[in-house]
Backbone as a chain_set.jsonl record, in Angstrom:
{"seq": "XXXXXXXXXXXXXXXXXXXXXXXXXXXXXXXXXXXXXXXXXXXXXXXXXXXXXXXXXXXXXXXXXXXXXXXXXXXXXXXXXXXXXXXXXXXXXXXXXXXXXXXXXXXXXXXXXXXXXXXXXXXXXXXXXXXX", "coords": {"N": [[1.826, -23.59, -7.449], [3.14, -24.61, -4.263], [1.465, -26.999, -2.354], [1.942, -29.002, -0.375], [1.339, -29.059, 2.847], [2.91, -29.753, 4.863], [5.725, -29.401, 4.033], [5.925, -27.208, 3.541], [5.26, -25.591, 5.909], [7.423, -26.322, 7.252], [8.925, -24.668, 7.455], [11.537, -23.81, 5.566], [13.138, -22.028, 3.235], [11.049, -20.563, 3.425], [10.27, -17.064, 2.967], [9.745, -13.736, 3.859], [7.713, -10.275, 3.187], [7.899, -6.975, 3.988], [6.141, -4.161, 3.563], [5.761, -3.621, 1.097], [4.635, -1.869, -2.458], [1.355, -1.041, -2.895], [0.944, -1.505, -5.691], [2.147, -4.085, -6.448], [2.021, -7.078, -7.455], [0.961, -10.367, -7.066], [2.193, -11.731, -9.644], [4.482, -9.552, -10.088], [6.071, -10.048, -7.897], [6.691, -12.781, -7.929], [8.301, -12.581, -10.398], [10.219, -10.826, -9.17], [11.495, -12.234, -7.714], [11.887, -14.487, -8.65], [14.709, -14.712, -9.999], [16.487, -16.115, -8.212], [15.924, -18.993, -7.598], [13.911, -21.362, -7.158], [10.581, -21.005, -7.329], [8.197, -22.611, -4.924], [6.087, -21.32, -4.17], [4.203, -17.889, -4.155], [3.17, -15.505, -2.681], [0.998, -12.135, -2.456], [-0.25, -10.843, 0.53], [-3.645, -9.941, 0.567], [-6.593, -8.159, 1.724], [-9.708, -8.008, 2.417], [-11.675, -6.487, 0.208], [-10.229, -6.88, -1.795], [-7.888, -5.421, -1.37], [-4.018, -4.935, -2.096], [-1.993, -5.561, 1.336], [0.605, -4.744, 1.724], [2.118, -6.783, 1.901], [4.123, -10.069, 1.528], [4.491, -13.061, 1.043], [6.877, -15.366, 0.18], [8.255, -18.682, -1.227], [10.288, -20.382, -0.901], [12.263, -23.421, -3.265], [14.653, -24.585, -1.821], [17.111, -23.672, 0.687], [19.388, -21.834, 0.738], [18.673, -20.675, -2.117], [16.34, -18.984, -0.254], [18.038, -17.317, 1.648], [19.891, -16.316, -0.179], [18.336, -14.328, -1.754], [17.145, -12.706, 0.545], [19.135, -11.676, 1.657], [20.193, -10.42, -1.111], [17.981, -8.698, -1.846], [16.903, -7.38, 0.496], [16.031, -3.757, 2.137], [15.709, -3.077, -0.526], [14.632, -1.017, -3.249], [11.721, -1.219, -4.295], [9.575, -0.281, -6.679], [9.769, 2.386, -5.875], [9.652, 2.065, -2.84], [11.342, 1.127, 0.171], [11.995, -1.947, 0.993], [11.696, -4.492, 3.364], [12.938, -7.94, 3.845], [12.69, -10.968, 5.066], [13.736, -13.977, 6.747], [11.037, -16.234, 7.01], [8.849, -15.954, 10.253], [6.664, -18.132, 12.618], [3.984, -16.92, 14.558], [4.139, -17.832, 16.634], [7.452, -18.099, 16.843], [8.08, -15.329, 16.609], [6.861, -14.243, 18.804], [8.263, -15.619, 21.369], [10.851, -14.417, 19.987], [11.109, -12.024, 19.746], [9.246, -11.31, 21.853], [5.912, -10.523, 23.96], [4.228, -7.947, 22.265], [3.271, -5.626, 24.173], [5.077, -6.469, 25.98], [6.962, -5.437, 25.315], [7.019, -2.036, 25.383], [8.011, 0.295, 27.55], [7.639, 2.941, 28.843], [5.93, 5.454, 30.096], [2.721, 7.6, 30.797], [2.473, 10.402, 32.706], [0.139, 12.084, 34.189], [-2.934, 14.817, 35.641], [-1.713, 15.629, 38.218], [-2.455, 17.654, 39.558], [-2.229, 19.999, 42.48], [-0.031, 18.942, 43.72], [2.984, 19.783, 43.101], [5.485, 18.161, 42.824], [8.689, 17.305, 43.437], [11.621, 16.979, 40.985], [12.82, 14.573, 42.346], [11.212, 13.829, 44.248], [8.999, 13.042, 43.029], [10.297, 11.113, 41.086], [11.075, 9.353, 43.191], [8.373, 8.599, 43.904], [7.645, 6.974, 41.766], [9.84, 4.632, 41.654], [9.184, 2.573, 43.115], [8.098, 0.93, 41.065], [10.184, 0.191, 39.137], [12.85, 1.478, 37.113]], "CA": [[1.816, -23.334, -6.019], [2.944, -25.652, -3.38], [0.297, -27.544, -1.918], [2.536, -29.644, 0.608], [1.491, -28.221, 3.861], [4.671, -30.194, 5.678], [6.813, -28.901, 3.523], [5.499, -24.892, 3.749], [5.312, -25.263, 7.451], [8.517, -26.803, 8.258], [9.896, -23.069, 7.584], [12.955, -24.309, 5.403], [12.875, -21.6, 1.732], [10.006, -19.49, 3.66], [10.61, -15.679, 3.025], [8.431, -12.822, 4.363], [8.785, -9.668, 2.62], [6.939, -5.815, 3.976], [6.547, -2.747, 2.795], [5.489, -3.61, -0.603], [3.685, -1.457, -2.726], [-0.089, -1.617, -3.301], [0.678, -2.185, -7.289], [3.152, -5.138, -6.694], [0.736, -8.187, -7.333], [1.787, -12.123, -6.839], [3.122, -11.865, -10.668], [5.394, -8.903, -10.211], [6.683, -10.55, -6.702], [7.419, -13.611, -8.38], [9.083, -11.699, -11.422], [11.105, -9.993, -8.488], [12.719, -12.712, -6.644], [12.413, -15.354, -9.121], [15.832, -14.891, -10.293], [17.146, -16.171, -6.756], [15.954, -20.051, -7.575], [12.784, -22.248, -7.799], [9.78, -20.258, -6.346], [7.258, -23.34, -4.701], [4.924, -20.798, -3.663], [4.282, -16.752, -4.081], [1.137, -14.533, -2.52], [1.017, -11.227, -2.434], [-1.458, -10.863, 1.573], [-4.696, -8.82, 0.521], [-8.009, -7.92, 2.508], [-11.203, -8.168, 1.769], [-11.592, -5.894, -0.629], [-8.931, -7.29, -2.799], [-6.537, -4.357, -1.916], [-2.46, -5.327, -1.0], [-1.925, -5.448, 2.7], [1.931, -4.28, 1.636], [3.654, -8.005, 2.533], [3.768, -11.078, 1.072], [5.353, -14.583, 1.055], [7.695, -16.561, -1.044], [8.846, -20.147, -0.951], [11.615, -20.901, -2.167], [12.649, -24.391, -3.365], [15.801, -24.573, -1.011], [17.402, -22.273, 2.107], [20.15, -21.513, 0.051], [17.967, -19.438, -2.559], [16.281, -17.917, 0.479], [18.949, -16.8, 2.121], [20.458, -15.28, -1.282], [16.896, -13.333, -1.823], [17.09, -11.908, 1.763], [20.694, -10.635, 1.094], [19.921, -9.575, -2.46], [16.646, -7.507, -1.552], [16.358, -6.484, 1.671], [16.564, -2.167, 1.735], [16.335, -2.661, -2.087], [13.592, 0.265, -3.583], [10.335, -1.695, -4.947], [8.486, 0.741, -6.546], [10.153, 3.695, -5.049], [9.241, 1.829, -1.587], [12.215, 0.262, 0.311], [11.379, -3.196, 1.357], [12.157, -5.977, 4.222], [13.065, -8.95, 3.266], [13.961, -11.665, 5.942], [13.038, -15.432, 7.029], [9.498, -15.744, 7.618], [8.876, -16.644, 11.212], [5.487, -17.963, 12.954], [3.619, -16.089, 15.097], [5.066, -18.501, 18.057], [8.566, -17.955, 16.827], [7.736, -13.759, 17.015], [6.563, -13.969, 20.382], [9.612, -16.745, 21.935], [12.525, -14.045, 19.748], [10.02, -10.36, 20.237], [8.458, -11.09, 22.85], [5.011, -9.902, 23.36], [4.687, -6.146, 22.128], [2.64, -5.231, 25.3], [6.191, -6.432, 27.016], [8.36, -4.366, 24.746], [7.113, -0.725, 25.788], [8.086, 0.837, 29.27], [7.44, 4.191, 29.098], [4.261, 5.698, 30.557], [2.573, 8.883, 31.049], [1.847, 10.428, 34.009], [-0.711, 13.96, 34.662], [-3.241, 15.18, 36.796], [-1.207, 15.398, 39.525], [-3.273, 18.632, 40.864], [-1.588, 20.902, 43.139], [0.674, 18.291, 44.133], [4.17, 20.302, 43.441], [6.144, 17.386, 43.195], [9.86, 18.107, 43.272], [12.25, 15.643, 40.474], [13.771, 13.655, 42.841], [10.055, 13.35, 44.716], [8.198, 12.448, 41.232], [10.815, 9.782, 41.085], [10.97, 8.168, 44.533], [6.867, 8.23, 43.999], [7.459, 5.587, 40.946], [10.939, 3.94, 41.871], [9.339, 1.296, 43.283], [7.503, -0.2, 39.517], [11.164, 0.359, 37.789], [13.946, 2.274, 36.974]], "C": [[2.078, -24.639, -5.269], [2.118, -26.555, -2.403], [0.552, -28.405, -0.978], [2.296, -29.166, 2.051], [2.563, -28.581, 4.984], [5.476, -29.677, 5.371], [7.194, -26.986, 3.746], [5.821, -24.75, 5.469], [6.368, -25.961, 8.227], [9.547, -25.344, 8.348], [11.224, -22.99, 6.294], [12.411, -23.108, 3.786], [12.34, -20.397, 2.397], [10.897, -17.632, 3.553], [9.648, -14.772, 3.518], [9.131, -11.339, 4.208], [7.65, -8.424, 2.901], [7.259, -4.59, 2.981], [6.329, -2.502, 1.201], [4.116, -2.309, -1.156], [2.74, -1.645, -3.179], [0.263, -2.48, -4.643], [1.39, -3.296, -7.334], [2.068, -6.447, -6.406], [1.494, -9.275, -7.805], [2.777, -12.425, -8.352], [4.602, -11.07, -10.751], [6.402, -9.534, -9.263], [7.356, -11.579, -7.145], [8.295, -13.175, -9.349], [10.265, -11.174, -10.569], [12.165, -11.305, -8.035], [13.012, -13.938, -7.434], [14.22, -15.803, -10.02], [17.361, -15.058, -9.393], [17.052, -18.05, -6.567], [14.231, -20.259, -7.634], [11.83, -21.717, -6.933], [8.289, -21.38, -5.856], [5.872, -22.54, -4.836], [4.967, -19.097, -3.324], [3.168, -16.162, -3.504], [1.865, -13.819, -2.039], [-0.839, -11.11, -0.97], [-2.699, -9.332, 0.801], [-6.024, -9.068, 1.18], [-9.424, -8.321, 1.735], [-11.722, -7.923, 1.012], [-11.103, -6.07, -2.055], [-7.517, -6.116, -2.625], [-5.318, -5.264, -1.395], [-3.062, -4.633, 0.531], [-0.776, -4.773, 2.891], [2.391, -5.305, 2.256], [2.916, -8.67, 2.047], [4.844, -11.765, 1.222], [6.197, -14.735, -0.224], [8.253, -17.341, -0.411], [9.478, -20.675, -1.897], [12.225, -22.496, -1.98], [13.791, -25.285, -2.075], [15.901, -23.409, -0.026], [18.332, -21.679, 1.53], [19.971, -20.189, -0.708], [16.97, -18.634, -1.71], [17.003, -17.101, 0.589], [19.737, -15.581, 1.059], [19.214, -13.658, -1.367], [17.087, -12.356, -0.682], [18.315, -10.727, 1.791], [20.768, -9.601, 0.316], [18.997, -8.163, -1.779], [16.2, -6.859, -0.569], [17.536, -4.802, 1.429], [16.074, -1.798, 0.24], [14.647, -1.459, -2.197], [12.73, -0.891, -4.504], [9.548, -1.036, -5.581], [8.102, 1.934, -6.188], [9.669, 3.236, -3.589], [10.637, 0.681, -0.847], [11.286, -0.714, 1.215], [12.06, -3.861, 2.379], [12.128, -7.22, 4.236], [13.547, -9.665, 4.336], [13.123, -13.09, 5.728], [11.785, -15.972, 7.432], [9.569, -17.264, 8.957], [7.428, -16.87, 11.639], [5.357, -17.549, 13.979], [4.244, -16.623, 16.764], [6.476, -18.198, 18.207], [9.061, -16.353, 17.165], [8.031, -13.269, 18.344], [8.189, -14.289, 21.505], [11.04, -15.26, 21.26], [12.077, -12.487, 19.92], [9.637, -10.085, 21.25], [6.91, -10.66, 22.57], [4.661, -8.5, 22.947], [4.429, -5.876, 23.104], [3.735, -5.285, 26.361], [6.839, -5.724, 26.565], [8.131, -2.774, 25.343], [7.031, -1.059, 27.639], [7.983, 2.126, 29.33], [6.141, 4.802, 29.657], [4.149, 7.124, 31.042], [1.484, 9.511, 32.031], [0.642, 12.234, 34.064], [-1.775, 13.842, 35.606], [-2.923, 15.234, 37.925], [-1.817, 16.755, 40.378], [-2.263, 20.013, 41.22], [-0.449, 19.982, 43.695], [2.49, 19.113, 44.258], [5.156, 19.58, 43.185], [7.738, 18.073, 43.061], [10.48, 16.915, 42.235], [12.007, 14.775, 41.126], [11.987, 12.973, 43.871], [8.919, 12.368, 43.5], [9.127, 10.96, 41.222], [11.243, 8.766, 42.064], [9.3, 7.757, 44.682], [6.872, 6.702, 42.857], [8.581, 4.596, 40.715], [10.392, 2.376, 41.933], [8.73, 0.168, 41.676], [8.446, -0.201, 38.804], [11.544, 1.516, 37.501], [13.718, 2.431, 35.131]], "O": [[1.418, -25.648, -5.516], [2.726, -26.555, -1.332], [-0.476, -28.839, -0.458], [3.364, -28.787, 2.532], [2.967, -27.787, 5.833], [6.257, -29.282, 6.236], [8.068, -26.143, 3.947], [6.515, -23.901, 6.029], [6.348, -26.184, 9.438], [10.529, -25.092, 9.047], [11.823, -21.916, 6.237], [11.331, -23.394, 3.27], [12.858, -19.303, 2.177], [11.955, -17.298, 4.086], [8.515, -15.252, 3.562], [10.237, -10.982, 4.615], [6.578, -8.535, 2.307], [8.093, -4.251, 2.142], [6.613, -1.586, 0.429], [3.099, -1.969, -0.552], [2.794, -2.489, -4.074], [0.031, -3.68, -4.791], [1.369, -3.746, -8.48], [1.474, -6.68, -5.353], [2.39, -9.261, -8.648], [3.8, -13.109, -8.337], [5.618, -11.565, -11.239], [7.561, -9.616, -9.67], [8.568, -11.588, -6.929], [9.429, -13.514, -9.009], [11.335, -11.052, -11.166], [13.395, -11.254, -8.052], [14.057, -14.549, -7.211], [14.645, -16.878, -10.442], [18.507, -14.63, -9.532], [17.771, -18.6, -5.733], [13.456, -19.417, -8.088], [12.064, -21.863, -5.733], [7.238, -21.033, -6.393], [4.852, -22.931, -5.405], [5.65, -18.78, -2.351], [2.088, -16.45, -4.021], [2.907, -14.061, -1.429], [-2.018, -11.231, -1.301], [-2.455, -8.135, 0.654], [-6.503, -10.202, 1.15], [-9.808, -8.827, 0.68], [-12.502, -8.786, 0.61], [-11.478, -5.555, -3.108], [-6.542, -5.968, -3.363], [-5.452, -6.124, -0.524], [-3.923, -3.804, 0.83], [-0.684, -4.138, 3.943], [3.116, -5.06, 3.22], [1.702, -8.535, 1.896], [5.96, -11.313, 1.478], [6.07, -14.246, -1.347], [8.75, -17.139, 0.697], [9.384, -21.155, -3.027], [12.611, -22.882, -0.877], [13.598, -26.414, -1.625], [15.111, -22.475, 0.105], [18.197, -20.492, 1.826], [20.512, -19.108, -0.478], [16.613, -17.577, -2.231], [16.945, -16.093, -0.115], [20.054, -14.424, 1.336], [19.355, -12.463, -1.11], [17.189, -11.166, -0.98], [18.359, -9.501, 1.896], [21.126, -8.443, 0.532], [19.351, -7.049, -1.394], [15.342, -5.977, -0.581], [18.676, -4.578, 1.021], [16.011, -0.65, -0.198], [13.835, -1.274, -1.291], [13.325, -1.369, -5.47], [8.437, -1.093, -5.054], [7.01, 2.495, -6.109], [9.187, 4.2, -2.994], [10.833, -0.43, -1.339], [10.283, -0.456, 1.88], [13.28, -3.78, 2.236], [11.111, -7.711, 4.726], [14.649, -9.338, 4.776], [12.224, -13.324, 4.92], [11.742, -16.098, 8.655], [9.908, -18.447, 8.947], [6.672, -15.999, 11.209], [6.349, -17.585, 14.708], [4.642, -15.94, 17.707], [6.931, -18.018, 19.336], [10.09, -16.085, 17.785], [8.819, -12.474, 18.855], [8.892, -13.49, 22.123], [12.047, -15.101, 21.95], [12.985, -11.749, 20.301], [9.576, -8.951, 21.724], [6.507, -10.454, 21.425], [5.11, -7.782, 23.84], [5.515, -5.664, 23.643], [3.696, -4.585, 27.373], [7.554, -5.112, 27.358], [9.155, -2.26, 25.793], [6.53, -1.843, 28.445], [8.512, 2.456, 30.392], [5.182, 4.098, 29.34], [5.068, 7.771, 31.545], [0.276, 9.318, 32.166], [1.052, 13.374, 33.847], [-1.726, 12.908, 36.408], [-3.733, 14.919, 38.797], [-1.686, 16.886, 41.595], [-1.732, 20.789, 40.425], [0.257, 20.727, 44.376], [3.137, 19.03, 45.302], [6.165, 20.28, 43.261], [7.911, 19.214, 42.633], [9.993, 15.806, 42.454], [11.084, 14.019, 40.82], [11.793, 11.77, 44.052], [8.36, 11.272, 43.464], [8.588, 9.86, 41.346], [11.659, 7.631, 41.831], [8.935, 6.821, 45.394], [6.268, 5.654, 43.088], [8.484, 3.783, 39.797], [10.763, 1.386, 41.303], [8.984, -1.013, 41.44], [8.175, -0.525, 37.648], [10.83, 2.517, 37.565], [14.507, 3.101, 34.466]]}, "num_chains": 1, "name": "protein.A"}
């Protein structure tokens, strides 16, 4: 395991991979992608319990054998479970290229309106003004 924490946290190899299934444990993961280049560093995320979380890391030696891995395996079937395979980003980098989720939805739902009646075109000049 890599033990460099400069090196892990400059991002450069990092992979981040969901959707895994429970039985896929840090040996099988490495078994999976190790034939993509030099694996610094593998975990398979689990709880408290010890169960999988379904995602885990890999750190790969170079960006090179990332990049191949991500190509190779993303979609691929794990276990009868297709998987996502991309660049692992931190939770700052999420936010800055995602946004925050709480900004991503706009939809909202409206009732009790009573006896009100509204007509379409009234219903939607009542909430015009918060957005189209």
């Amino acid at each position: 395991a890599q033990r460099d924490p400069s090196l892990r946290k400059s991002g450069v190899g990092n992979v981040f991979i969901k959707n895994l299934d429970t039985s896929i444990d840090n040996k099988s993961l490495y078994d999976t992608f190790s034939v993509f280049g030099i694996i610094l560093s593998c975990k398979v995320a689990h709880d408290e319990r010890n169960q999988s979380k379904g995602y885990g890391f890999d750190h790969f030696e170079t960006q090179d054998a990332s990049d191949q891995a991500i190509q190779k395996v993303i979609g691929m079937l794990l276990n009868d479970k297709k998987v996502y395979v991309g660049r692992f980003m931190t939770r700052k980098e999420r936010m800055e290229t995602l946004g925050h989720p709480a900004t991503r939805f706009t939809n909202i739902y409206e009732k009790n309106f009573g006896d009100a009646n509204l007509s379409d075109e009234e219903f939607q000049q009542l909430f015009e003004p918060y957005g189209k």
